[in-house]
Amino acid sequence: MRPHYNGRILLSCYCFLLISFSLYAQQKQPVDYVNPFIGTGAVNGSLSGNNFPGATSPFGMVQLSPDTRAEPGWSTASGYDYNDDKIYGFSHTHLSGTGAAELFDILVMPFNGELYTGKQPVSSFSHTDERARPGYYQVRLKDYGVNAELTTTTRTGFHQYTYAAGSDRNLVIDLMHSADKGSWSFRITQAQIRVVDAYTIEGYRIVSSWAKLRKVYFYARFSQPVIKTVLTDGGHVKNATNVVNGTGVKAYLQFKNDTQPLLVKIGLSPVSITNAKANLQAENPGWNFETIKQAAMQNWNKELQKITVTGTEQQQQIFYTALYHTFIQPNTLSDVNGQFMAANFTTQQLPAGKTHYSTFSLWDTYRAVHPLYTLVQRSRTADFVNSLLAQYEVYGYLPIWQLWGQDNYCMIGNHAIPVITDAVLKNIPGINKEKAYQAVKQSSLQSHLNAPFDVWEKYGYMPENIQTQSVSITLEMAYDDWCLAQLAKHLHKNEDYRYFLKRSQFYKNIFNPATNFFQAKDDKGNWLPDFDPFQYGANGGNPFTEGNAWQYFWYVPQNIKGLIEMVGGDKTFTAKLDSFFTIDKQSDHINNNASGFIGQYAHGNEPSHHVAYLYSYAGMPAKTQYYTAKIMRELYTTTSAGYAGNEDCGQMSAWYVLSALGFYPVNPANGVYIFGSPLFAQATIQLEGQKKFIIKTKKQSDKDIYIQSVTLNGKPYLYNYIQHSTIEKGGELVFTMGPMPDANWGRDVLARPME
């Protein structure tokens, strides 16, 4: 007898399962919203971000990404431009959003045809055949019929190449590929490729460019044996040898025809080939590409879940991509055994469980990136600080801009100081406070490039005829001195506190009350003639750094109240801010980093980043809310030109992340966040110890941008700022918004930000 089935029950079960699966499929994770193509290519002459779309792991040593130029230059500092249509290969190290091109180490390119012709393999590609997610990148190389897939672990790159059936299966490993060899006095000092066996090659290169004497070692394994090898140096074939040394070293490899994809895995190390091999064996011992790919995406999802938000698809794409960009660097520079290359080129050993990092774009990242890390990357923050201190121990002073363990001295100020001060004052565990203090103090007394402290002490400002970029350096060093003074106070070093607090007032010595601007003086105390507040400086030969007098006027984050008094009070200060955001006049020579304009405000570069929040100090928080909402909605998009300027190792992104949450650190080292205009209906910050800080926004919309009231843990909250110490306790902050400014909220003197 056949069983009797009820068709309706079966249909109902089927529908239930279908609906359940559909709902599950719709439950996106944070990693699903990230679009690595945001900020990878300009549109209509805009700046884009200078980001790369390739695979990397959180804070990883390896950034495995396509290079769309034979020698990437300033306009393609990440190696990739979304507007290009050719790929020259996939190199293992890249910078994220910087204004200068560097790295591009160990290029790999699959191709077919004759194994060696003397020409560089290159292929066209289309964005329709290209995909990217955190930890994964894929593209079809049209000229060779090769589908290329990339993924990473922290210290290794993993390639999967699927060749067209019946085609030659060739590969080039190129140690000559680099940034434009005409920039930064570039040179390859030495390189080597050694064939170990049919499945293995190893080597290194030593490069001097933006960073000096970078040593990059690699160890590569193939899933299939090499059947033919051509080794070259500078285009000259080296016959009958398994090793080639030189400055233009490449290996052309041929594999047997096979239906299976060719897998290539490469470990990197700054220390040795032995360590590169150990990194590969520890992090990727097998040959399962999908497993490594999924692990990379899971690692990213774990990091991105540290802040979760509820918003529109576009808002979440921008937010999670921004958060993703903040977690790309600083980059791991220690091997699995804890060894790393110190700034004096010696091999140092870390304690177990610690990581050494590099890629510190401090002039950019001290402003918002590092304060963000103190919220959601506390354990890494200790390693970041200890990595900065490691340079001081062997080099004599803290980093200015550190890359691959070497200081390139790019930019001005001593902005490791606010990073360290902020971490110590927030009681980040794992930092030796006394050691940190000595490093900060000595780095503020010993003269070095762009920081002649003997001049600083003698004149109480930087004379332009002695030290160029004098106004910007005076303002920024005064802030660094304030940070040092606070650290001294925290450690009860009262004499030092008074000494450095006095130096932090040196900015007053270059304020000209006749023009209401900070201006350059010579060493006789005379104002430089022909002052033009619209005239831009670049990185030398002008009193201002990548900005003008309008943009640098607001840079006294340690004493905004004093700045307000200096210009005549709240009304005068607010009127000057109004002019700043509305005057459209531009100099004939705008600095290349100036972009994202709202009047004189230039969101595309860092000196402007805190300015919209200054209205709150003068009792006009509604204008802070107006401009922060405007910047978030107009200057961040989901396109390849998604940023208003260079992303700068996470700073452009961190501004958005914090501002979208509803607050921003005008002074990056005092633990105070100024309220702006929160973007999301709900945001949750995952804190240590299973605590959460939840931010809810009632009446959240593109029109409801003005705060009407705030509650903290159910009680009225009357201030227009919140302290870090309050957030780290956990709790719930609720904003009620409206389409018009509230006449009273946040304007009272007692409600204004503390300093």
PDB file of C-alpha atoms in Angstrom, residues 102-328:
ATOM      1  CA  GLU A 102      55.384  53.332  -2.696  1.00  0.00           C
ATOM      2  CA  LEU A 103      55.764  49.562  -2.048  1.00  0.00           C
ATOM      3  CA  PHE A 104      54.376  47.362  -4.933  1.00  0.00           C
ATOM      4  CA  ASP A 105      56.614  44.491  -3.887  1.00  0.00           C
ATOM      5  CA  ILE A 106      56.806  41.040  -5.529  1.00  0.00           C
ATOM      6  CA  LEU A 107      54.627  41.384  -8.635  1.00  0.00           C
ATOM      7  CA  VAL A 108      53.046  38.216 -10.048  1.00  0.00           C
ATOM      8  CA  MET A 109      51.399  38.059 -13.479  1.00  0.00           C
ATOM      9  CA  PRO A 110      49.919  35.032 -15.288  1.00  0.00           C
ATOM     10  CA  PHE A 111      50.099  35.012 -19.070  1.00  0.00           C
ATOM     11  CA  ASN A 112      50.341  32.703 -22.081  1.00  0.00           C
ATOM     12  CA  GLY A 113      52.138  32.551 -25.383  1.00  0.00           C
ATOM     13  CA  GLU A 114      55.920  32.495 -25.691  1.00  0.00           C
ATOM     14  CA  LEU A 115      57.533  32.242 -22.268  1.00  0.00           C
ATOM     15  CA  TYR A 116      60.051  35.067 -22.716  1.00  0.00           C
ATOM     16  CA  THR A 117      59.952  37.796 -25.344  1.00  0.00           C
ATOM     17  CA  GLY A 118      61.578  40.637 -23.450  1.00  0.00           C
ATOM     18  CA  LYS A 119      58.239  42.425 -23.153  1.00  0.00           C
ATOM     19  CA  GLN A 120      56.302  42.957 -19.937  1.00  0.00           C
ATOM     20  CA  PRO A 121      53.102  40.851 -19.867  1.00  0.00           C
ATOM     21  CA  VAL A 122      50.033  43.084 -19.629  1.00  0.00           C
ATOM     22  CA  SER A 123      46.347  42.458 -20.165  1.00  0.00           C
ATOM     23  CA  SER A 124      43.206  44.455 -20.691  1.00  0.00           C
ATOM     24  CA  PHE A 125      40.287  43.908 -18.321  1.00  0.00           C
ATOM     25  CA  SER A 126      36.716  45.032 -17.801  1.00  0.00           C
ATOM     26  CA  HIS A 127      34.901  45.978 -14.615  1.00  0.00           C
ATOM     27  CA  THR A 128      32.104  43.637 -15.658  1.00  0.00           C
ATOM     28  CA  ASP A 129      34.577  40.769 -15.075  1.00  0.00           C
ATOM     29  CA  GLU A 130      35.903  42.119 -11.778  1.00  0.00           C
ATOM     30  CA  ARG A 131      34.759  41.595  -8.177  1.00  0.00           C
ATOM     31  CA  ALA A 132      36.087  42.567  -4.771  1.00  0.00           C
ATOM     32  CA  ARG A 133      35.134  41.845  -1.169  1.00  0.00           C
ATOM     33  CA  PRO A 134      37.147  42.168   2.011  1.00  0.00           C
ATOM     34  CA  GLY A 135      39.883  39.564   1.762  1.00  0.00           C
ATOM     35  CA  TYR A 136      39.093  38.614  -1.861  1.00  0.00           C
ATOM     36  CA  TYR A 137      39.622  40.003  -5.351  1.00  0.00           C
ATOM     37  CA  GLN A 138      38.813  38.505  -8.774  1.00  0.00           C
ATOM     38  CA  VAL A 139      39.331  39.670 -12.351  1.00  0.00           C
ATOM     39  CA  ARG A 140      39.420  38.079 -15.807  1.00  0.00           C
ATOM     40  CA  LEU A 141      42.525  38.979 -17.795  1.00  0.00           C
ATOM     41  CA  LYS A 142      40.986  39.333 -21.243  1.00  0.00           C
ATOM     42  CA  ASP A 143      44.153  39.094 -23.345  1.00  0.00           C
ATOM     43  CA  TYR A 144      45.213  35.807 -21.759  1.00  0.00           C
ATOM     44  CA  GLY A 145      41.872  34.228 -20.932  1.00  0.00           C
ATOM     45  CA  VAL A 146      42.958  33.825 -17.307  1.00  0.00           C
ATOM     46  CA  ASN A 147      40.600  34.174 -14.364  1.00  0.00           C
ATOM     47  CA  ALA A 148      42.665  35.560 -11.488  1.00  0.00           C
ATOM     48  CA  GLU A 149      41.561  35.254  -7.860  1.00  0.00           C
ATOM     49  CA  LEU A 150      43.418  36.579  -4.836  1.00  0.00           C
ATOM     50  CA  THR A 151      43.096  36.212  -1.079  1.00  0.00           C
ATOM     51  CA  THR A 152      45.369  36.678   1.926  1.00  0.00           C
ATOM     52  CA  THR A 153      46.295  35.833   5.455  1.00  0.00           C
ATOM     53  CA  THR A 154      48.079  38.387   7.623  1.00  0.00           C
ATOM     54  CA  ARG A 155      51.534  37.659   6.187  1.00  0.00           C
ATOM     55  CA  THR A 156      50.823  35.677   3.006  1.00  0.00           C
ATOM     56  CA  GLY A 157      49.222  36.085  -0.389  1.00  0.00           C
ATOM     57  CA  PHE A 158      47.303  33.294  -2.114  1.00  0.00           C
ATOM     58  CA  HIS A 159      46.684  33.306  -5.887  1.00  0.00           C
ATOM     59  CA  GLN A 160      44.374  31.067  -7.903  1.00  0.00           C
ATOM     60  CA  TYR A 161      44.727  31.282 -11.682  1.00  0.00           C
ATOM     61  CA  THR A 162      42.363  29.431 -13.990  1.00  0.00           C
ATOM     62  CA  TYR A 163      43.803  29.366 -17.502  1.00  0.00           C
ATOM     63  CA  ALA A 164      41.788  28.775 -20.670  1.00  0.00           C
ATOM     64  CA  ALA A 165      41.731  25.133 -21.699  1.00  0.00           C
ATOM     65  CA  GLY A 166      44.702  24.217 -23.881  1.00  0.00           C
ATOM     66  CA  SER A 167      46.549  27.503 -23.400  1.00  0.00           C
ATOM     67  CA  ASP A 168      50.103  27.949 -22.175  1.00  0.00           C
ATOM     68  CA  ARG A 169      50.297  28.328 -18.419  1.00  0.00           C
ATOM     69  CA  ASN A 170      52.995  30.921 -17.776  1.00  0.00           C
ATOM     70  CA  LEU A 171      53.782  33.145 -14.820  1.00  0.00           C
ATOM     71  CA  VAL A 172      56.226  35.980 -14.224  1.00  0.00           C
ATOM     72  CA  ILE A 173      57.538  36.962 -10.794  1.00  0.00           C
ATOM     73  CA  ASP A 174      58.892  40.480 -11.080  1.00  0.00           C
ATOM     74  CA  LEU A 175      61.180  42.091  -8.491  1.00  0.00           C
ATOM     75  CA  MET A 176      61.826  45.120 -10.707  1.00  0.00           C
ATOM     76  CA  HIS A 177      58.226  46.402 -10.608  1.00  0.00           C
ATOM     77  CA  SER A 178      57.886  49.533  -8.501  1.00  0.00           C
ATOM     78  CA  ALA A 179      56.648  53.078  -8.273  1.00  0.00           C
ATOM     79  CA  ASP A 180      57.845  55.621 -10.791  1.00  0.00           C
ATOM     80  CA  LYS A 181      61.613  55.243 -10.758  1.00  0.00           C
ATOM     81  CA  GLY A 182      62.016  58.967 -11.276  1.00  0.00           C
ATOM     82  CA  SER A 183      60.511  59.833  -7.889  1.00  0.00           C
ATOM     83  CA  TRP A 184      61.945  59.829  -4.350  1.00  0.00           C
ATOM     84  CA  SER A 185      65.444  59.046  -5.706  1.00  0.00           C
ATOM     85  CA  PHE A 186      64.217  55.508  -6.283  1.00  0.00           C
ATOM     86  CA  ARG A 187      66.671  52.666  -6.652  1.00  0.00           C
ATOM     87  CA  ILE A 188      66.774  48.905  -6.244  1.00  0.00           C
ATOM     88  CA  THR A 189      69.993  48.233  -4.377  1.00  0.00           C
ATOM     89  CA  GLN A 190      69.924  44.469  -4.742  1.00  0.00           C
ATOM     90  CA  ALA A 191      67.489  41.664  -5.542  1.00  0.00           C
ATOM     91  CA  GLN A 192      67.666  37.902  -5.836  1.00  0.00           C
ATOM     92  CA  ILE A 193      65.514  35.038  -7.083  1.00  0.00           C
ATOM     93  CA  ARG A 194      66.578  31.464  -6.324  1.00  0.00           C
ATOM     94  CA  VAL A 195      64.911  28.334  -7.704  1.00  0.00           C
ATOM     95  CA  VAL A 196      64.785  25.889  -4.786  1.00  0.00           C
ATOM     96  CA  ASP A 197      63.002  23.045  -6.574  1.00  0.00           C
ATOM     97  CA  ALA A 198      60.259  22.500  -9.154  1.00  0.00           C
ATOM     98  CA  TYR A 199      57.611  23.757  -6.682  1.00  0.00           C
ATOM     99  CA  THR A 200      59.499  26.500  -4.867  1.00  0.00           C
ATOM    100  CA  ILE A 201      61.310  29.770  -5.447  1.00  0.00           C
ATOM    101  CA  GLU A 202      62.536  32.306  -2.915  1.00  0.00           C
ATOM    102  CA  GLY A 203      64.249  35.653  -2.876  1.00  0.00           C
ATOM    103  CA  TYR A 204      64.364  39.239  -1.698  1.00  0.00           C
ATOM    104  CA  ARG A 205      64.784  42.799  -2.780  1.00  0.00           C
ATOM    105  CA  ILE A 206      66.281  45.853  -1.083  1.00  0.00           C
ATOM    106  CA  VAL A 207      64.690  49.099  -2.196  1.00  0.00           C
ATOM    107  CA  SER A 208      65.246  52.757  -1.360  1.00  0.00           C
ATOM    108  CA  SER A 209      62.541  55.234  -2.214  1.00  0.00           C
ATOM    109  CA  TRP A 210      60.123  57.066   0.084  1.00  0.00           C
ATOM    110  CA  ALA A 211      61.371  54.733   2.809  1.00  0.00           C
ATOM    111  CA  LYS A 212      65.073  53.886   2.776  1.00  0.00           C
ATOM    112  CA  LEU A 213      66.573  50.415   2.467  1.00  0.00           C
ATOM    113  CA  ARG A 214      63.351  48.449   2.667  1.00  0.00           C
ATOM    114  CA  LYS A 215      64.134  44.752   2.847  1.00  0.00           C
ATOM    115  CA  VAL A 216      61.384  42.469   1.534  1.00  0.00           C
ATOM    116  CA  TYR A 217      61.935  38.702   1.610  1.00  0.00           C
ATOM    117  CA  PHE A 218      59.605  36.145   0.028  1.00  0.00           C
ATOM    118  CA  TYR A 219      59.058  32.401  -0.174  1.00  0.00           C
ATOM    119  CA  ALA A 220      56.763  31.088  -2.927  1.00  0.00           C
ATOM    120  CA  ARG A 221      55.204  27.662  -3.443  1.00  0.00           C
ATOM    121  CA  PHE A 222      53.274  26.349  -6.486  1.00  0.00           C
ATOM    122  CA  SER A 223      50.595  23.669  -6.592  1.00  0.00           C
ATOM    123  CA  GLN A 224      52.120  22.251  -9.802  1.00  0.00           C
ATOM    124  CA  PRO A 225      55.730  21.775 -10.896  1.00  0.00           C
ATOM    125  CA  VAL A 226      57.560  24.302 -13.017  1.00  0.00           C
ATOM    126  CA  ILE A 227      58.647  22.676 -16.310  1.00  0.00           C
ATOM    127  CA  LYS A 228      60.647  25.590 -17.717  1.00  0.00           C
ATOM    128  CA  THR A 229      62.349  28.610 -16.145  1.00  0.00           C
ATOM    129  CA  VAL A 230      63.893  31.756 -17.603  1.00  0.00           C
ATOM    130  CA  LEU A 231      65.727  34.014 -15.140  1.00  0.00           C
ATOM    131  CA  THR A 232      66.604  37.557 -16.190  1.00  0.00           C
ATOM    132  CA  ASP A 233      68.269  40.676 -14.820  1.00  0.00           C
ATOM    133  CA  GLY A 234      67.572  43.949 -16.584  1.00  0.00           C
ATOM    134  CA  GLY A 235      66.316  42.041 -19.621  1.00  0.00           C
ATOM    135  CA  HIS A 236      69.431  39.851 -19.875  1.00  0.00           C
ATOM    136  CA  VAL A 237      68.729  36.103 -19.743  1.00  0.00           C
ATOM    137  CA  LYS A 238      70.833  34.171 -17.235  1.00  0.00           C
ATOM    138  CA  ASN A 239      71.343  30.682 -18.597  1.00  0.00           C
ATOM    139  CA  ALA A 240      72.332  27.491 -16.785  1.00  0.00           C
ATOM    140  CA  THR A 241      71.691  28.826 -13.304  1.00  0.00           C
ATOM    141  CA  ASN A 242      69.135  28.469 -10.560  1.00  0.00           C
ATOM    142  CA  VAL A 243      69.846  31.860  -9.025  1.00  0.00           C
ATOM    143  CA  VAL A 244      69.924  35.400 -10.356  1.00  0.00           C
ATOM    144  CA  ASN A 245      71.164  38.515  -8.566  1.00  0.00           C
ATOM    145  CA  GLY A 246      70.859  42.096  -9.718  1.00  0.00           C
ATOM    146  CA  THR A 247      68.653  45.177  -9.757  1.00  0.00           C
ATOM    147  CA  GLY A 248      66.124  44.180 -12.434  1.00  0.00           C
ATOM    148  CA  VAL A 249      65.423  40.575 -11.497  1.00  0.00           C
ATOM    149  CA  LYS A 250      62.527  38.528 -12.904  1.00  0.00           C
ATOM    150  CA  ALA A 251      61.584  34.864 -13.181  1.00  0.00           C
ATOM    151  CA  TYR A 252      59.486  33.568 -16.083  1.00  0.00           C
ATOM    152  CA  LEU A 253      57.934  30.213 -15.219  1.00  0.00           C
ATOM    153  CA  GLN A 254      56.028  27.687 -17.330  1.00  0.00           C
ATOM    154  CA  PHE A 255      53.750  24.958 -15.977  1.00  0.00           C
ATOM    155  CA  LYS A 256      52.397  21.878 -17.694  1.00  0.00           C
ATOM    156  CA  ASN A 257      48.946  21.947 -19.266  1.00  0.00           C
ATOM    157  CA  ASP A 258      46.345  20.961 -16.710  1.00  0.00           C
ATOM    158  CA  THR A 259      42.626  21.389 -16.182  1.00  0.00           C
ATOM    159  CA  GLN A 260      43.123  22.371 -12.548  1.00  0.00           C
ATOM    160  CA  PRO A 261      43.756  25.999 -11.522  1.00  0.00           C
ATOM    161  CA  LEU A 262      47.328  26.947 -10.736  1.00  0.00           C
ATOM    162  CA  LEU A 263      47.707  27.915  -7.074  1.00  0.00           C
ATOM    163  CA  VAL A 264      50.524  30.167  -5.893  1.00  0.00           C
ATOM    164  CA  LYS A 265      51.111  31.055  -2.264  1.00  0.00           C
ATOM    165  CA  ILE A 266      53.724  33.528  -1.120  1.00  0.00           C
ATOM    166  CA  GLY A 267      54.914  34.401   2.361  1.00  0.00           C
ATOM    167  CA  LEU A 268      56.568  37.750   3.079  1.00  0.00           C
ATOM    168  CA  SER A 269      58.960  38.883   5.782  1.00  0.00           C
ATOM    169  CA  PRO A 270      60.977  42.050   6.498  1.00  0.00           C
ATOM    170  CA  VAL A 271      63.604  39.929   8.255  1.00  0.00           C
ATOM    171  CA  SER A 272      64.616  36.838   6.237  1.00  0.00           C
ATOM    172  CA  ILE A 273      63.645  34.180   3.723  1.00  0.00           C
ATOM    173  CA  THR A 274      63.579  31.702   6.606  1.00  0.00           C
ATOM    174  CA  ASN A 275      60.932  33.816   8.336  1.00  0.00           C
ATOM    175  CA  ALA A 276      58.958  34.236   5.110  1.00  0.00           C
ATOM    176  CA  LYS A 277      58.841  30.443   4.818  1.00  0.00           C
ATOM    177  CA  ALA A 278      57.800  30.114   8.457  1.00  0.00           C
ATOM    178  CA  ASN A 279      55.044  32.698   7.961  1.00  0.00           C
ATOM    179  CA  LEU A 280      53.712  30.706   5.002  1.00  0.00           C
ATOM    180  CA  GLN A 281      53.862  27.389   6.817  1.00  0.00           C
ATOM    181  CA  ALA A 282      52.125  28.820   9.886  1.00  0.00           C
ATOM    182  CA  GLU A 283      49.340  30.758   8.163  1.00  0.00           C
ATOM    183  CA  ASN A 284      48.668  28.808   4.955  1.00  0.00           C
ATOM    184  CA  PRO A 285      50.070  25.268   5.107  1.00  0.00           C
ATOM    185  CA  GLY A 286      47.479  23.723   2.750  1.00  0.00           C
ATOM    186  CA  TRP A 287      46.155  24.313  -0.756  1.00  0.00           C
ATOM    187  CA  ASN A 288      42.498  25.115  -0.176  1.00  0.00           C
ATOM    188  CA  PHE A 289      41.903  28.551  -1.691  1.00  0.00           C
ATOM    189  CA  GLU A 290      38.242  28.692  -0.654  1.00  0.00           C
ATOM    190  CA  THR A 291      39.091  27.956   2.977  1.00  0.00           C
ATOM    191  CA  ILE A 292      41.623  30.805   3.162  1.00  0.00           C
ATOM    192  CA  LYS A 293      39.226  33.124   1.343  1.00  0.00           C
ATOM    193  CA  GLN A 294      36.385  32.377   3.763  1.00  0.00           C
ATOM    194  CA  ALA A 295      38.697  32.763   6.769  1.00  0.00           C
ATOM    195  CA  ALA A 296      39.801  36.186   5.497  1.00  0.00           C
ATOM    196  CA  MET A 297      36.204  37.341   5.109  1.00  0.00           C
ATOM    197  CA  GLN A 298      35.282  35.968   8.542  1.00  0.00           C
ATOM    198  CA  ASN A 299      38.206  37.845  10.085  1.00  0.00           C
ATOM    199  CA  TRP A 300      36.958  41.016   8.431  1.00  0.00           C
ATOM    200  CA  ASN A 301      33.420  40.426   9.613  1.00  0.00           C
ATOM    201  CA  LYS A 302      34.662  39.985  13.179  1.00  0.00           C
ATOM    202  CA  GLU A 303      36.450  43.346  13.022  1.00  0.00           C
ATOM    203  CA  LEU A 304      33.612  45.182  11.275  1.00  0.00           C
ATOM    204  CA  GLN A 305      31.089  43.974  13.857  1.00  0.00           C
ATOM    205  CA  LYS A 306      32.818  46.151  16.439  1.00  0.00           C
ATOM    206  CA  ILE A 307      30.448  48.874  15.245  1.00  0.00           C
ATOM    207  CA  THR A 308      27.087  47.911  13.774  1.00  0.00           C
ATOM    208  CA  VAL A 309      24.634  50.374  12.264  1.00  0.00           C
ATOM    209  CA  THR A 310      21.084  50.433  10.917  1.00  0.00           C
ATOM    210  CA  GLY A 311      20.553  52.574   7.841  1.00  0.00           C
ATOM    211  CA  THR A 312      19.878  52.607   4.133  1.00  0.00           C
ATOM    212  CA  GLU A 313      21.831  50.377   1.749  1.00  0.00           C
ATOM    213  CA  GLN A 314      23.904  53.328   0.558  1.00  0.00           C
ATOM    214  CA  GLN A 315      24.613  54.584   4.086  1.00  0.00           C
ATOM    215  CA  GLN A 316      25.750  51.147   5.218  1.00  0.00           C
ATOM    216  CA  GLN A 317      27.943  50.708   2.137  1.00  0.00           C
ATOM    217  CA  ILE A 318      29.710  53.995   2.841  1.00  0.00           C
ATOM    218  CA  PHE A 319      29.968  53.359   6.582  1.00  0.00           C
ATOM    219  CA  TYR A 320      31.265  49.787   6.521  1.00  0.00           C
ATOM    220  CA  THR A 321      33.652  50.555   3.653  1.00  0.00           C
ATOM    221  CA  ALA A 322      34.974  53.462   5.704  1.00  0.00           C
ATOM    222  CA  LEU A 323      35.374  51.231   8.755  1.00  0.00           C
ATOM    223  CA  TYR A 324      37.104  48.654   6.532  1.00  0.00           C
ATOM    224  CA  HIS A 325      39.548  51.289   5.318  1.00  0.00           C
ATOM    225  CA  THR A 326      40.414  52.308   8.894  1.00  0.00           C
ATOM    226  CA  PHE A 327      41.345  48.690   9.688  1.00  0.00           C
ATOM    227  CA  ILE A 328      43.750  48.174   6.766  1.00  0.00           C
TER     228      ILE A 328
END
